[in-house]
Coordinates of C-alpha atoms and ligand atoms in Angstrom, one line a residue:
M1 CA -3.0 9.4 -10.2
E2 CA -2.0 9.7 -6.6
L3 CA 1.5 8.7 -5.6
M4 CA 0.3 6.8 -2.6
K5 CA -2.9 5.8 -1.0
A6 CA -3.4 4.4 2.5
A7 CA -6.8 2.9 3.4
N8 CA -7.6 2.2 7.0
I9 CA -4.0 1.0 7.9
V10 CA -3.6 -0.7 11.2
K11 CA -0.3 -1.8 12.7
D12 CA 0.0 -3.9 15.8
Y13 CA 3.3 -4.9 17.4
M14 CA 3.3 -8.1 19.4
V15 CA 4.9 -7.6 22.8
G16 CA 5.0 -11.1 24.3
E17 CA 1.4 -12.2 24.0
V18 CA 0.0 -8.8 23.9
A19 CA -0.8 -6.8 20.7
V20 CA 0.1 -3.1 21.0
R21 CA -1.7 -1.0 18.5
A22 CA 0.7 1.6 17.0
L23 CA -1.5 2.7 14.1
N24 CA -5.3 2.6 14.4
G25 CA -7.0 3.1 11.0
L26 CA -5.1 5.7 9.0
S27 CA -6.5 6.8 5.6
F28 CA -5.0 9.4 3.3
T29 CA -3.7 10.0 -0.2
I30 CA -0.5 11.8 -1.3
D31 CA -0.1 13.3 -4.8
P32 CA 3.1 13.3 -6.8
A33 CA 5.6 16.1 -6.0
S34 CA 4.0 16.9 -2.7
F35 CA 5.8 18.2 0.4
V36 CA 4.1 16.5 3.3
S37 CA 4.7 16.3 7.0
F38 CA 3.4 14.1 9.7
V39 CA 3.7 15.8 13.1
G40 CA 3.0 14.3 16.4
P41 CA 4.5 13.6 19.9
S42 CA 6.9 10.8 20.6
G43 CA 5.0 7.5 20.5
S44 CA 2.3 8.8 18.1
G45 CA 3.2 6.4 15.3
K46 CA 5.4 8.5 13.0
T47 CA 8.3 6.0 12.6
T48 CA 5.9 3.1 12.3
L49 CA 4.0 4.8 9.5
L50 CA 7.2 5.8 7.6
N51 CA 8.5 2.2 8.0
L52 CA 5.3 0.9 6.3
I53 CA 5.5 3.4 3.5
G54 CA 9.1 2.6 3.0
C55 CA 8.4 -1.2 2.8
L56 CA 10.5 -1.8 5.9
D57 CA 7.6 -3.4 7.6
K58 CA 4.0 -4.5 6.8
P59 CA 0.6 -3.3 8.0
T60 CA -1.5 -5.6 10.1
G61 CA -4.6 -4.5 8.3
G62 CA -5.8 -2.1 5.6
T63 CA -4.2 -1.4 2.3
L64 CA -1.2 0.7 1.3
T65 CA -0.5 1.4 -2.3
V66 CA 2.7 3.2 -3.4
A67 CA 3.2 4.1 -7.1
G68 CA 0.4 1.7 -8.0
T69 CA 2.0 -1.2 -6.1
D70 CA 0.3 -2.9 -3.1
V71 CA 3.4 -2.8 -1.0
A72 CA 1.9 -5.1 1.7
A73 CA 1.8 -7.9 -0.9
L74 CA 5.5 -7.8 -1.7
S75 CA 7.9 -10.4 -0.5
R76 CA 10.9 -9.3 1.4
K77 CA 13.1 -9.5 -1.7
E78 CA 10.5 -7.7 -3.9
G79 CA 10.1 -5.0 -1.2
A80 CA 13.9 -4.4 -1.2
A81 CA 13.9 -4.0 -5.0
F82 CA 10.9 -1.7 -4.9
R83 CA 12.6 0.4 -2.2
G84 CA 15.8 0.6 -4.2
E85 CA 14.0 1.8 -7.2
N86 CA 11.4 4.1 -5.8
I87 CA 12.3 5.4 -2.3
G88 CA 15.1 7.5 -0.8
F89 CA 15.7 7.7 2.9
I90 CA 16.9 10.5 5.2
F91 CA 17.6 9.7 8.9
Q92 CA 17.7 11.6 12.1
D93 CA 21.3 10.7 12.8
F94 CA 22.4 11.2 9.2
N95 CA 23.8 7.7 8.7
L96 CA 26.7 8.7 6.6
L97 CA 29.5 6.1 6.2
P98 CA 32.4 7.5 8.1
V99 CA 35.1 5.9 5.9
L100 CA 33.7 7.4 2.7
T101 CA 34.1 11.0 1.6
V102 CA 31.1 13.3 0.9
Y103 CA 31.3 12.5 -2.8
E104 CA 31.5 8.7 -2.1
N105 CA 28.6 8.8 0.4
I106 CA 26.4 10.3 -2.3
E107 CA 27.6 7.9 -4.9
Y108 CA 27.1 4.8 -2.7
P109 CA 23.4 4.0 -3.5
L110 CA 24.2 4.1 -7.2
L111 CA 26.9 1.4 -6.7
M112 CA 24.4 -0.7 -4.6
V113 CA 21.2 -0.5 -6.5
Q114 CA 21.6 0.8 -10.0
S115 CA 24.3 0.1 -12.6
L116 CA 25.1 3.3 -14.4
P117 CA 28.2 3.9 -16.7
A118 CA 30.9 5.7 -14.6
N119 CA 30.6 9.0 -16.5
E120 CA 26.8 9.2 -15.9
R121 CA 27.3 8.3 -12.3
E122 CA 29.8 11.1 -11.8
E123 CA 27.5 13.5 -13.6
R124 CA 24.7 12.7 -11.3
V125 CA 26.8 12.9 -8.1
M126 CA 28.3 16.3 -9.2
K127 CA 24.9 17.7 -10.0
L128 CA 23.6 16.8 -6.6
L129 CA 26.7 18.0 -4.8
D130 CA 26.1 21.3 -6.5
A131 CA 22.3 21.3 -5.8
V132 CA 22.8 20.9 -2.1
G133 CA 25.7 23.4 -2.0
M134 CA 28.4 20.8 -1.0
L135 CA 30.7 21.0 -4.1
E136 CA 33.6 22.4 -2.2
Q137 CA 33.4 19.8 0.5
E138 CA 33.3 16.8 -1.8
N139 CA 36.6 15.3 -0.5
K140 CA 35.9 15.8 3.1
Y141 CA 34.9 13.0 5.5
P142 CA 31.7 13.1 7.6
D143 CA 33.6 14.0 10.8
Q144 CA 35.0 17.1 9.1
I145 CA 31.7 18.7 8.4
S146 CA 28.9 20.1 10.5
G147 CA 25.6 18.5 11.3
G148 CA 23.7 20.7 8.9
Q149 CA 26.2 19.8 6.2
K150 CA 25.9 16.1 6.9
Q151 CA 22.1 16.3 6.5
R152 CA 22.6 18.2 3.2
V153 CA 24.8 15.3 2.0
A154 CA 22.1 12.8 3.2
V155 CA 19.5 14.7 1.1
A156 CA 21.7 14.4 -2.0
R157 CA 22.3 10.7 -1.2
A158 CA 18.6 10.1 -0.9
L159 CA 18.0 11.7 -4.4
V160 CA 20.8 10.2 -6.3
T161 CA 18.8 7.2 -7.5
K162 CA 16.0 9.5 -8.7
P163 CA 13.4 8.1 -6.4
R164 CA 9.7 9.1 -6.7
L165 CA 9.5 9.5 -2.9
V166 CA 11.9 10.5 -0.2
L167 CA 11.1 9.6 3.4
A168 CA 12.7 11.5 6.2
D169 CA 12.0 10.4 9.8
E170 CA 12.6 13.4 12.1
P171 CA 15.4 14.7 9.8
T172 CA 15.9 17.8 12.0
A173 CA 15.8 16.2 15.4
N174 CA 19.6 16.5 15.9
L175 CA 19.9 20.1 14.5
D176 CA 19.5 23.5 16.0
H177 CA 16.5 25.4 14.9
K178 CA 18.1 27.6 12.3
T179 CA 19.9 24.7 10.7
A180 CA 16.8 22.6 10.9
Y181 CA 14.9 25.2 9.0
M182 CA 17.6 25.4 6.3
V183 CA 17.5 21.6 5.8
I184 CA 13.7 21.7 5.4
E185 CA 14.0 24.6 2.9
L186 CA 16.6 22.5 1.0
M187 CA 14.3 19.6 0.8
K188 CA 11.6 21.8 -0.5
R189 CA 13.9 23.2 -3.2
M190 CA 14.8 19.7 -4.2
R191 CA 11.1 18.9 -4.5
D192 CA 10.8 21.9 -6.8
E193 CA 13.8 20.9 -8.9
F194 CA 13.3 17.2 -9.2
S195 CA 9.5 16.8 -8.5
T196 CA 10.3 14.2 -5.9
T197 CA 7.6 13.8 -3.2
F198 CA 9.0 14.4 0.3
I199 CA 7.3 13.0 3.4
F200 CA 9.0 14.0 6.7
S201 CA 8.0 13.5 10.3
T202 CA 8.7 15.8 13.1
H203 CA 7.6 16.6 16.7
D204 CA 8.7 20.2 16.2
P205 CA 5.7 22.5 15.5
K206 CA 8.0 25.3 14.3
I207 CA 9.5 23.2 11.5
V208 CA 6.2 21.7 10.4
G209 CA 5.0 25.0 9.2
E210 CA 7.3 24.6 6.2
A211 CA 5.3 21.7 4.9
E212 CA 2.5 22.2 2.4
I213 CA 0.3 19.4 3.7
I214 CA 0.4 18.7 7.4
Y215 CA -1.1 15.6 9.1
T216 CA -1.3 15.6 12.8
L217 CA -0.8 12.2 14.5
E218 CA -2.0 11.3 18.0
D219 CA -2.1 7.8 19.5
G220 CA -1.8 6.2 16.0
Q221 CA -4.6 8.2 14.5
I222 CA -4.8 11.2 12.2
T223 CA -6.4 14.0 14.1
G224 CA -5.9 16.8 11.7
R225 CA -5.1 17.8 8.1
E226 CA -4.0 21.2 7.1
E227 CA -3.1 22.4 3.6
K228 CA -1.1 25.5 3.2
G229 CA -2.2 28.0 0.6
G230 CA 0.1 30.0 -1.7
G231 CA -0.1 27.0 -4.1
N232 CA 2.9 25.7 -5.9
C233 CA 1.5 24.8 -9.3
G234 CA 4.7 24.0 -11.1
Ligands
ADP301 N1 9.1 -2.7 17.8 C1 8.1 -2.3 18.6 N2 7.5 -3.2 19.5 C2 6.5 -2.8 20.3 N3 6.0 -1.6 20.3 C3 6.5 -0.7 19.5 C4 7.6 -1.0 18.6 N4 7.9 0.1 17.9 C5 7.0 1.1 18.3 N5 6.2 0.6 19.2 C6 5.1 1.4 19.9 O1 4.2 1.9 18.9 C7 3.8 3.2 19.2 C8 4.3 4.2 18.1 O2 5.7 4.2 18.1 P1 6.6 5.0 17.0 O3 6.0 4.7 15.6 O4 8.0 4.8 17.2 O5 6.2 6.5 17.3 P2 7.0 7.9 17.0 O6 7.9 7.6 15.9 O7 5.9 8.9 16.7 O8 7.7 8.2 18.3 C9 4.4 3.5 20.5 O9 3.4 3.2 21.5 C10 5.6 2.6 20.6 O10 5.8 2.3 22.0
MG302 MG1 10.0 8.0 15.7

């Protein structure tokens, strides 16, 4: 079964009395363990779409099903619970907590949304620290590491609750090209290792080539879909 299905999603924002249409009838499905990008210029609707998928906002029309759940029908509280259980987030500006170490930043979602015995918690954090290559930095604070390292920590933090889906809204916008490329490659490796679906947005055509399925967004509509060959069957 598909991991998510969007059917004719519409999203309007009210600006005073006027409805501004940000998404204008999007339909697509995404399979489990996919590595998907939405690419489009500023204002094309990327953030709006990821906010809907992440249950941070609701569509004005159409249906959106994530992991078999009609997310538009969830109450605010149900949406938050659904998010905590199923979705990890990576942000453009990293959003690490400055007073917590690298280790503690990765551990943080486990303390917030899942109750695990301390030894299991430690095991999970250590495994992810290792997976993203940050074991040696575990006691450092965010202001002591580079932008690329911060985003690696954020990737680990997004995965620590074992979500089905990780959403990354322009995760490379604040990184130089080489570092951006490395962060996307890391996300892809994490998809391979944990079979977590990754959906990221970007306006950078160079980065988008790393995705396996690429949707082009323009003015709130999907204007293209490209699937890369070389099939990853595992
Ligand atoms: N909170 C809001 N209120 C009104 N209009 C908005 C709001 N957020 C986004 N928009 C509009 O919706 C469209 C899509 O925006 P957005 O999803 O932020 O695009 P992107 O992330 O691709 O830059 C734009 O025209 C933007 O101005
Ligand atoms: Mg945006």
